[in-house]
Amino acid sequence: MITMDDIVREGHPALRERAEEVSLPPAQEEIELLKEMLQFLKNSQDEEIAQKYKLRAGVGLAAPQLGIKKRMIAVHFVDFHDNEYSYGLINPKVVSHSVEKTYLSSGEGCLSVDREVPGYVPRPARITVTATDIDGNDIKLRLKGYAAIVFQHEIDHLNGVMFYDHINSKNPFEAPENANPCDVE
C-alpha cells in the first residue's frame, strides 16, 4: 500500500526530470503500480483510511512523485458537475488545447509539496488527452475546467514541471489573460 512516506518531496531529482515512455504492452509490475497509485488516491479520499494512515487527500498522482521516472499517472476525483474521473494512464499526452485559459481561484496543491504556494496557475481550459488505460486500451479524453486542470497538473509531473512554475512570480494573484476561474461556475 502506498503511503505519504512513499511520495517524494520538492527537491527530489525525479520531480524535475522528464519521465520515460512506458513500452507497450506494459509489464505486469507497471499495471500493478498503476492500480496501487489509484488505490492510494481512493484511500486518501476516504476519511477513516486517510486518518488511520495519515494520508493527505489527493486527486492525482504521477509515477515521478514516487521516484519512478515512467510516464504513468492516476487520477480519481469528482468534478464540480458530479462527473467522476477514475483512471490509471500510461504515456498520457495532451494532443490539443484551447487558447482560452482557466485556473482554480484557490490555487493548486501537490502531494509532493508540503507548503502552500499562493497564486493562480493558468492552464488551457479545454484539452484532449490520448493515453493507454490500465486495461491496455487506447483512449482519447476531451476534458474541460477542473478535469482539464487535474490532468495537466499530473502530465506536467511527467515533464519535470511543478504547478508553481506556472504562477506569475511578480503578481501571483493577477488574473491570467484570456482566463476565467473554473470553480466559480
Coordinates of C-alpha atoms in Angstrom, one line a residue:
M1 CA 0.0 0.0 0.0
I2 CA 1.3 3.4 -1.0
T3 CA 1.5 5.9 1.9
M4 CA 2.8 9.5 2.2
D5 CA 6.2 8.0 3.1
D6 CA 6.4 6.7 -0.5
I7 CA 5.8 10.2 -2.0
V8 CA 9.0 12.2 -2.8
R9 CA 9.0 15.8 -2.0
E10 CA 10.3 19.0 -3.5
G11 CA 14.0 18.8 -4.2
H12 CA 13.9 15.2 -5.3
P13 CA 15.5 14.9 -8.8
A14 CA 12.7 12.7 -10.2
L15 CA 10.3 15.7 -9.9
R16 CA 12.5 17.8 -12.3
E17 CA 13.3 15.2 -14.9
R18 CA 11.4 14.1 -18.0
A19 CA 9.9 10.6 -17.4
E20 CA 10.5 7.8 -19.9
E21 CA 7.8 6.3 -22.2
V22 CA 6.5 3.0 -21.0
S23 CA 6.9 0.2 -23.5
L24 CA 3.5 -1.3 -24.6
P25 CA 2.1 -3.6 -23.7
P26 CA 3.1 -2.6 -20.1
A27 CA 4.8 -5.1 -17.8
Q28 CA 2.6 -6.6 -15.1
E29 CA 4.6 -4.7 -12.4
E30 CA 3.7 -1.4 -14.2
I31 CA 0.0 -2.3 -14.2
E32 CA 0.2 -3.3 -10.5
L33 CA 1.9 0.1 -9.8
L34 CA -0.9 2.0 -11.5
K35 CA -3.5 0.0 -9.6
E36 CA -1.7 0.9 -6.3
M37 CA -1.5 4.6 -7.3
L38 CA -5.2 4.6 -8.0
Q39 CA -5.9 2.8 -4.7
F40 CA -3.8 5.4 -2.9
L41 CA -6.0 8.2 -4.3
K42 CA -9.2 6.4 -3.2
N43 CA -7.7 5.7 0.2
S44 CA -6.6 9.3 0.6
Q45 CA -10.2 10.5 0.0
D46 CA -11.7 8.0 2.5
E47 CA -11.7 9.9 5.8
E48 CA -11.3 6.8 8.0
I49 CA -8.4 5.3 6.0
A50 CA -6.7 8.6 5.5
Q51 CA -6.8 9.3 9.2
K52 CA -5.5 5.9 10.1
Y53 CA -2.6 6.0 7.7
K54 CA -2.0 9.8 7.9
L55 CA -2.7 10.3 4.1
R56 CA -3.2 13.7 2.6
A57 CA -6.1 13.8 0.2
G58 CA -5.1 13.8 -3.4
V59 CA -6.9 13.7 -6.7
G60 CA -3.9 12.8 -8.9
L61 CA -0.6 11.0 -8.6
A62 CA 2.2 10.7 -11.2
A63 CA 4.9 7.9 -11.1
P64 CA 7.7 10.5 -10.7
Q65 CA 6.1 11.5 -7.4
L66 CA 7.1 8.0 -6.2
G67 CA 10.6 8.5 -7.5
I68 CA 9.7 6.3 -10.6
K69 CA 10.6 8.0 -13.9
K70 CA 7.9 6.5 -16.0
R71 CA 5.1 8.2 -17.9
M72 CA 2.2 6.9 -15.8
I73 CA -0.5 8.8 -13.9
A74 CA -3.5 8.0 -11.8
V75 CA -6.5 10.3 -11.2
H76 CA -9.5 9.8 -9.1
F77 CA -12.0 12.7 -8.4
V78 CA -15.5 14.1 -9.0
D79 CA -15.7 17.4 -10.8
F80 CA -17.9 20.4 -9.9
H81 CA -20.7 18.8 -12.1
D82 CA -20.6 15.4 -10.3
N83 CA -18.8 13.7 -13.2
E84 CA -16.4 11.0 -11.9
Y85 CA -12.9 10.5 -13.3
S86 CA -11.0 7.4 -12.3
Y87 CA -8.1 6.4 -14.5
G88 CA -4.7 4.8 -14.5
L89 CA -3.0 6.0 -17.6
I90 CA 0.2 5.1 -19.4
N91 CA 2.0 7.6 -21.7
P92 CA -0.7 10.3 -21.4
K93 CA -0.2 13.2 -23.9
V94 CA -2.1 16.5 -24.4
V95 CA -2.7 16.4 -28.1
S96 CA -4.7 19.6 -28.4
H97 CA -5.7 22.5 -26.1
S98 CA -7.8 25.7 -26.2
V99 CA -6.4 29.2 -26.4
E100 CA -8.8 30.1 -23.6
K101 CA -7.3 29.6 -20.1
T102 CA -8.7 28.6 -16.7
Y103 CA -7.4 28.4 -13.2
L104 CA -8.6 27.5 -9.7
S105 CA -9.3 30.6 -7.6
S106 CA -8.0 28.8 -4.5
G107 CA -4.7 27.8 -6.3
E108 CA -3.3 24.3 -6.7
G109 CA -1.7 22.0 -4.3
C110 CA 0.5 18.9 -4.7
L111 CA 1.2 15.8 -2.6
S112 CA 5.0 16.4 -3.2
V113 CA 4.8 20.0 -1.9
D114 CA 4.4 20.3 1.9
R115 CA 3.8 24.1 1.8
E116 CA 1.1 26.3 0.5
V117 CA 2.2 28.1 -2.7
P118 CA -0.2 31.1 -3.2
G119 CA -1.2 32.2 -6.7
Y120 CA -3.2 31.4 -9.8
V121 CA -1.9 28.6 -12.1
P122 CA -3.2 29.4 -15.6
R123 CA -3.8 26.4 -17.8
P124 CA -5.7 25.7 -21.0
A125 CA -9.5 25.5 -20.3
R126 CA -10.0 22.6 -22.6
I127 CA -7.7 19.8 -23.6
T128 CA -7.7 16.5 -25.5
V129 CA -5.6 13.7 -23.9
T130 CA -4.6 10.4 -25.5
A131 CA -3.2 7.5 -23.5
T132 CA -3.3 3.8 -22.8
D133 CA -5.5 2.8 -19.9
I134 CA -4.9 0.3 -17.2
D135 CA -6.5 -2.4 -19.3
G136 CA -4.3 -1.7 -22.4
N137 CA -7.0 0.2 -24.4
D138 CA -6.0 3.3 -26.3
I139 CA -8.2 6.1 -25.1
K140 CA -8.9 9.7 -26.0
L141 CA -10.4 12.1 -23.4
R142 CA -11.8 15.5 -24.0
L143 CA -11.6 17.4 -20.8
K144 CA -12.5 20.9 -19.6
G145 CA -12.4 23.0 -16.5
Y146 CA -11.4 21.2 -13.3
A147 CA -10.8 17.9 -15.0
A148 CA -8.5 19.6 -17.6
I149 CA -6.6 21.2 -14.7
V150 CA -6.1 17.9 -12.8
F151 CA -4.9 16.0 -15.9
Q152 CA -2.5 18.9 -16.9
H153 CA -1.1 19.0 -13.3
E154 CA -0.2 15.3 -13.4
I155 CA 1.1 15.3 -17.0
D156 CA 3.3 18.2 -16.1
H157 CA 5.0 15.9 -13.5
L158 CA 6.0 13.6 -16.3
N159 CA 7.9 16.5 -17.9
G160 CA 9.6 17.7 -14.7
V161 CA 7.2 20.7 -14.3
M162 CA 5.8 21.7 -11.0
F163 CA 2.5 23.6 -10.7
Y164 CA 4.1 26.7 -9.2
D165 CA 6.3 27.1 -12.3
H166 CA 3.2 28.5 -14.0
I167 CA 2.5 31.1 -11.3
N168 CA 3.2 34.8 -12.2
S169 CA 6.2 35.5 -9.9
K170 CA 5.6 39.3 -9.9
N171 CA 1.9 39.2 -9.3
P172 CA 0.7 35.7 -8.2
F173 CA -3.0 36.7 -8.0
E174 CA -3.2 38.7 -11.2
A175 CA -6.0 37.1 -13.3
P176 CA -4.3 35.4 -16.3
E177 CA -5.1 36.9 -19.6
N178 CA -8.0 35.3 -21.5
A179 CA -8.8 33.2 -18.4
N180 CA -11.8 32.5 -16.2
P181 CA -11.7 30.6 -12.9
C182 CA -13.2 27.2 -13.3
D183 CA -14.5 26.8 -9.8
V184 CA -16.9 29.8 -9.8
E185 CA -19.5 28.2 -12.2

